[in-house]
Amino acid sequence: MPLEDGDPVRPRGRQVNGEVSSIPRLRGMGDPSPRSTTAPGSSRTDMMAEGWEPGPALGDGDVTAGGAPQRAGKPEEALMTELSELVQKVVKSSSWWERHGVDISILACSFLLLPAGFLCLRSAQAIPFLVGVLTLGVVHHTLTVKGSHLASHNALTESKSWGKVWAIFFIELCSAFTVEQATYNHVKIHHGYTNIIGLGDSSTWKLPFLNRYVYMFIAPLAVPILTPLVALDLLRNVEWKAALRTLCCMFLGFYCHYWLLLHVSGFQSPWSALLCMLLTRSLLAHPYIHVNIFQHIGLPMFTADRKPKRILLMSLGVLNLPRNALLDWSFGHSLISCHVEHHLFPSLSDNMCLKIKPIVSQYLKQKKLPYNEDTYSSRLWLFLQRYEELMVHAPPITELVGIQ
């Protein structure tokens, strides 16, 4: 089965803006799809699978008896090609600053904030000390989440050689993970098979032995500890040279952080320095876990042999959250408010995803395709209410009626 870039792989809701009637109806295959739950207040998420009703065709086709549209001369491949051409025009007309400079500047500013953060930790007063913790926490997540994510997609530069350098720096040195496994699991599997059962269905984020409150509010604190442990386990799947490089980078990253806390911030004991490392590295671990599950789990899931075409798969199985200044800076637009755009065009930088967002959203809505959006609080409430269904039990498989 081909991936996005043609490499083979080894096996291993609700509608926004009131356009529910224009979405092809879905029906469950086997167990029924999760039923839509509307959170208190105004929710902008898509209705879940069987909640969609048949409506006008995508394009000018007629609606079949089964309730799904026939696209007269407008198959999904043509829709994706047309959208790609519109996006490519924007990319070609954009400057280097828009394509890469904005995001590189954010990462550079984060590096420049490091000395201030370490120096603030020298203070015996509470407020400067807390400022130091907050500064280092935000910087850490900016480098490890935003930097690593952009580097894994080679979105920081147009040079493949420099892209490899940045990937090693951000993913291995800053994040304590191995480039090969991070790229394979995220780019090849998750992006190549978004919401495909057994492949890119986000099941790696599920810990069914934990109850909802422990998973949502306590377990994220262990992310800084679990990440290197998982990375070490995955080193068995890479060549020894890559494993040795990763081990050296992981050790260097941890030791530099530890050394700076002792010699710049003035911590007197190793345990206090290690505790501060855990505190800063887990500062935004809660939204990190939440974002990763909110934007895919609970949306339609498919089997590898019955999946829709790319544009429909991404519009059905990906969700955008609202813009948030802190998360936009630390995680990047492509992980927050432009996740749909990112999955359709994964090689674009965060700033470019934000720039093409109006084009993508308008195009999908014009073609009567889903464009999923919801608030952070609404998704949090949804997962607390339906944790057993979404995070413990096997996800139901969705079958598109009459589209394929």
XYZ file of C-alpha atoms in Angstrom:
404
model
C 0.000 0.000 0.000
C 1.643 3.278 -1.040
C 2.279 6.085 1.368
C 2.164 9.804 0.687
C 5.630 9.679 -0.816
C 5.220 6.275 -2.411
C 7.107 4.254 0.212
C 5.541 0.938 1.188
C 4.427 0.325 4.740
C 4.436 -2.744 6.897
C 1.145 -3.628 8.607
C 1.410 -3.155 12.151
C -17.947 15.743 14.934
C -19.990 17.343 13.919
C -20.423 19.738 10.973
C -19.702 23.434 11.324
C -21.538 26.492 10.075
C -24.848 24.714 9.798
C -23.971 22.784 6.645
C -25.027 19.397 7.937
C -27.520 18.775 5.143
C -24.843 19.095 2.483
C -22.644 16.258 3.787
C -22.889 12.732 2.382
C -24.448 10.382 4.906
C -22.227 7.853 6.676
C -23.331 4.589 8.198
C -21.524 2.354 10.636
C -20.211 -1.055 9.716
C -20.457 -3.416 12.658
C -20.769 -1.389 15.820
C -22.496 1.928 15.337
C -20.418 5.078 15.149
C -20.245 7.293 18.214
C -23.303 9.419 18.624
C -22.897 13.146 18.630
C -22.698 14.832 21.986
C -23.212 18.560 22.115
C -21.298 20.258 24.865
C -22.901 23.000 26.930
C -22.609 26.319 25.204
C -22.026 26.892 21.533
C -20.189 24.056 19.837
C -18.866 24.243 16.277
C -17.855 20.619 15.817
C -19.085 18.283 13.141
C -21.929 15.892 13.741
C -20.609 12.377 13.974
C -20.955 9.742 11.315
C -24.529 8.564 11.339
C -25.755 12.037 12.288
C -25.007 13.336 8.806
C -27.911 13.449 6.409
C -27.734 13.073 2.618
C -27.640 16.317 0.733
C -26.641 17.926 -2.559
C -23.878 16.314 -4.547
C -20.296 17.486 -4.520
C -20.321 19.340 -7.756
C -23.353 18.966 -9.993
C -24.058 15.247 -9.687
C -27.304 13.637 -8.606
C -27.911 12.024 -5.263
C -28.077 8.251 -5.376
C -30.784 6.136 -3.801
C -28.324 5.148 -1.098
C -28.151 8.740 0.021
C -24.665 9.594 -1.290
C -23.797 11.917 -4.155
C -22.460 10.932 -7.522
C -19.855 13.461 -8.583
C -20.360 14.129 -12.269
C -16.857 14.684 -13.592
C -15.578 15.718 -10.165
C -14.037 12.697 -8.393
C -12.035 13.224 -5.223
C -8.750 13.151 -7.167
C -9.895 16.101 -9.267
C -10.978 18.002 -6.177
C -7.584 17.461 -4.541
C -5.792 18.521 -7.713
C -7.886 21.670 -7.970
C -7.292 22.586 -4.332
C -3.557 21.865 -4.679
C -3.344 24.256 -7.620
C -5.031 27.009 -5.614
C -2.660 26.473 -2.695
C 0.387 26.248 -4.944
C -0.409 29.684 -6.378
C -0.379 31.124 -2.875
C 2.876 29.365 -1.997
C 4.614 30.558 -5.174
C 3.511 34.140 -4.561
C 4.732 34.077 -0.955
C 8.125 35.365 0.131
C 10.778 33.326 1.936
C 9.831 35.200 5.086
C 6.259 33.924 4.830
C 7.276 30.383 3.856
C 9.981 29.862 6.482
C 11.174 33.113 8.072
C 8.282 33.665 10.486
C 8.577 30.232 12.066
C 12.375 30.330 12.158
C 12.130 33.689 13.943
C 9.808 32.217 16.573
C 12.275 29.409 17.217
C 15.180 31.879 17.306
C 13.346 34.098 19.809
C 12.801 31.045 21.969
C 16.543 30.380 22.032
C 17.197 33.999 22.963
C 14.823 33.668 25.926
C 16.786 30.770 27.413
C 19.396 32.899 29.283
C 16.660 35.039 30.839
C 14.786 31.939 31.969
C 17.829 30.317 33.609
C 18.836 33.595 35.286
C 15.326 34.147 36.686
C 15.618 30.812 38.461
C 18.500 32.231 40.517
C 16.097 34.493 42.381
C 14.943 33.573 45.883
C 11.721 35.522 45.328
C 8.631 33.705 44.117
C 7.596 35.888 41.186
C 10.962 35.982 39.322
C 11.374 32.255 39.975
C 7.933 31.485 38.533
C 8.715 33.698 35.541
C 11.811 31.582 34.965
C 9.810 28.351 35.172
C 7.167 29.665 32.771
C 9.796 30.963 30.363
C 11.757 27.717 30.258
C 8.560 25.694 30.023
C 7.268 27.622 27.027
C 10.692 27.599 25.356
C 11.036 23.853 25.907
C 7.699 23.103 24.263
C 8.341 25.526 21.421
C 11.586 23.748 20.571
C 10.378 20.197 21.192
C 6.857 20.412 19.758
C 6.861 23.181 17.160
C 10.511 22.753 16.181
C 10.384 18.961 16.040
C 7.106 18.926 14.149
C 8.302 21.331 11.477
C 11.639 19.528 11.223
C 9.974 16.123 10.800
C 8.138 17.488 7.748
C 11.230 19.348 6.472
C 9.179 22.549 6.662
C 11.941 24.701 8.152
C 14.032 24.843 5.010
C 13.888 23.879 1.357
C 17.271 22.156 1.636
C 17.105 18.436 2.400
C 20.612 18.479 3.887
C 19.814 21.281 6.314
C 16.455 19.649 6.944
C 18.251 16.559 8.202
C 20.458 18.692 10.468
C 17.461 20.507 11.960
C 15.613 17.210 12.402
C 18.497 15.764 14.445
C 18.789 18.946 16.502
C 15.110 19.427 17.343
C 13.946 15.810 17.484
C 16.953 14.119 19.085
C 18.829 16.822 20.992
C 15.806 18.827 22.194
C 13.082 16.170 22.281
C 15.089 13.030 23.136
C 13.583 10.980 20.322
C 15.069 9.266 17.301
C 14.617 10.954 13.928
C 14.011 7.752 11.982
C 11.225 6.491 14.233
C 9.660 9.923 14.708
C 9.538 10.463 10.958
C 8.254 6.964 10.226
C 5.523 6.975 12.877
C 4.346 10.535 12.323
C 4.960 11.353 8.668
C 4.707 7.924 7.059
C 2.039 6.305 9.202
C -0.043 9.015 10.859
C -0.139 11.305 7.839
C -0.170 8.565 5.246
C -3.021 6.686 6.950
C -4.890 9.221 9.032
C -7.725 7.521 10.950
C -7.095 4.161 9.283
C -7.615 1.385 11.832
C -4.373 -0.339 12.781
C -2.187 2.278 11.086
C -2.698 6.014 11.612
C -5.666 5.815 13.994
C -3.912 7.615 16.912
C -4.203 4.460 19.022
C -0.677 5.036 20.371
C -2.153 7.815 22.511
C -4.610 5.463 24.216
C -3.933 4.018 27.683
C -7.129 2.058 28.367
C -5.964 0.886 31.811
C -6.180 4.475 33.099
C -9.476 6.087 34.056
C -10.561 9.325 32.435
C -9.395 11.708 35.143
C -5.994 10.116 35.580
C -5.412 10.089 31.810
C -6.641 13.630 31.177
C -5.165 15.421 34.186
C -2.447 13.375 35.927
C -0.756 11.152 33.323
C 0.454 14.108 31.187
C 2.879 15.015 33.987
C 4.795 11.837 33.152
C 5.372 12.812 29.500
C 8.969 14.067 30.108
C 9.822 10.702 31.686
C 7.933 8.468 29.266
C 9.220 10.139 26.095
C 12.902 9.091 26.436
C 11.859 5.633 27.680
C 9.702 5.079 24.604
C 12.485 6.457 22.418
C 15.007 4.033 23.925
C 12.674 1.126 23.255
C 12.268 2.185 19.618
C 16.035 2.261 19.093
C 15.845 -1.497 18.580
C 14.255 -0.790 15.184
C 17.013 1.444 13.784
C 20.572 0.844 12.612
C 23.297 0.917 15.248
C 24.805 4.132 13.871
C 21.473 5.947 14.145
C 20.929 4.470 17.623
C 24.377 5.633 18.786
C 23.788 9.119 17.367
C 20.411 9.315 19.111
C 21.869 8.204 22.445
C 24.603 10.847 22.220
C 22.111 13.585 21.339
C 19.684 12.534 24.084
C 22.466 12.545 26.701
C 23.821 15.897 25.501
C 20.369 17.506 25.617
C 19.592 16.284 29.126
C 23.059 17.038 30.459
C 23.114 20.600 29.078
C 19.769 21.325 30.726
C 20.959 19.820 34.007
C 24.346 21.613 33.891
C 22.744 25.008 33.231
C 20.383 24.570 36.186
C 23.321 23.818 38.481
C 25.838 26.372 37.223
C 23.679 29.219 35.903
C 20.461 28.964 37.889
C 22.339 28.068 41.068
C 20.512 24.925 42.193
C 22.380 23.388 45.119
C 21.372 19.744 44.815
C 20.960 17.356 41.857
C 17.447 16.427 42.987
C 16.216 20.032 42.998
C 17.636 20.520 39.501
C 15.982 17.329 38.248
C 12.680 18.373 39.824
C 12.888 21.735 38.064
C 13.609 19.930 34.786
C 10.475 17.825 35.255
C 8.421 20.905 36.122
C 9.460 22.927 33.084
C 9.268 20.000 30.666
C 5.740 19.115 31.802
C 4.417 22.689 31.883
C 2.345 22.300 28.689
C 2.121 18.516 28.719
C -1.645 18.617 29.357
C -2.553 20.554 26.204
C 0.042 18.513 24.314
C -1.768 15.259 25.132
C -5.201 16.828 24.709
C -4.466 18.316 21.304
C -3.154 15.009 19.997
C -6.358 13.166 20.875
C -8.918 15.931 20.323
C -8.123 16.383 16.637
C -8.565 12.797 15.417
C -10.101 10.431 17.952
C -13.892 10.471 17.865
C -13.972 11.323 14.161
C -14.786 8.713 11.456
C -12.413 5.737 11.247
C -11.847 3.491 8.219
C -10.203 0.245 7.226
C -7.256 0.273 4.844
C -9.238 -1.408 2.058
C -12.309 0.818 2.408
C -10.813 4.246 2.982
C -11.980 7.312 1.049
C -9.707 9.341 -1.198
C -7.203 11.715 0.340
C -9.183 14.959 0.358
C -12.247 13.294 1.848
C -10.199 11.280 4.345
C -8.509 14.400 5.676
C -11.673 16.498 5.753
C -13.515 13.747 7.630
C -10.795 12.640 10.041
C -9.082 15.891 11.084
C -10.311 18.728 13.301
C -9.177 22.305 13.934
C -9.144 23.993 17.323
C -9.519 27.782 17.752
C -6.486 30.043 17.731
C -4.733 30.418 21.063
C -1.760 32.739 21.522
C 0.170 30.449 23.884
C -0.453 27.216 21.961
C 0.035 28.887 18.572
C 3.480 30.018 19.713
C 4.485 26.794 21.475
C 2.889 24.161 19.234
C 2.387 26.024 15.954
C -0.674 26.768 13.837
C -0.464 23.435 12.023
C -1.150 21.599 15.294
C -3.879 23.926 16.557
C -6.077 26.023 14.271
C -4.769 24.763 10.904
C -4.598 21.011 11.476
C -6.885 20.257 8.524
C -4.683 22.381 6.264
C -1.580 20.686 7.656
C -2.871 17.195 6.900
C -3.785 18.196 3.368
C -0.440 19.942 2.777
C 1.988 18.606 5.417
C 5.166 20.100 3.960
C 4.021 23.684 4.532
C 5.229 25.667 7.533
C 2.937 26.841 10.312
C 2.722 30.346 8.908
C 1.865 29.078 5.430
C -0.845 26.803 6.849
C -2.341 29.891 8.472
C -2.105 31.784 5.187
C -3.882 29.103 3.125
C -6.535 28.448 5.790
C -9.168 30.775 4.232
C -8.646 29.159 0.830
C -8.897 25.586 2.127
C -11.894 26.218 4.382
C -13.772 28.105 1.675
C -13.015 25.423 -0.926
C -14.104 22.499 1.254
C -17.329 24.239 2.242
C -17.996 25.254 -1.363
C -17.612 21.620 -2.451
C -19.854 20.460 0.419
C -17.014 18.629 2.165
C -16.660 18.529 5.962
C -14.502 21.163 7.626
C -14.296 20.146 11.285
C -13.830 22.756 13.995
C -14.525 22.765 17.721
C -13.441 24.546 20.872
C -10.901 23.155 23.329
C -13.426 23.169 26.175
C -16.043 21.407 24.071
C -13.664 18.599 23.122
C -12.466 18.259 26.714
C -16.046 17.869 27.909
C -16.775 15.401 25.107
C -13.821 13.183 26.053
C -14.687 13.289 29.740
C -18.255 12.292 28.949
C -17.401 9.567 26.423
C -13.957 8.436 27.571
C -14.838 4.742 27.675
C -16.263 4.857 24.167
C -13.498 6.916 22.582
C -10.364 5.913 24.499
C -10.963 2.421 25.898
C -13.068 0.464 23.426
C -11.980 -0.251 19.849
C -13.118 2.552 17.539
C -16.090 1.788 15.301
C -15.455 1.551 11.560
C -17.229 4.011 9.313
C -18.492 3.113 5.868
C -19.118 5.765 3.265
C -22.286 5.006 1.329
C -22.046 5.253 -2.440
C -18.963 7.468 -2.600
C -16.218 5.019 -3.480
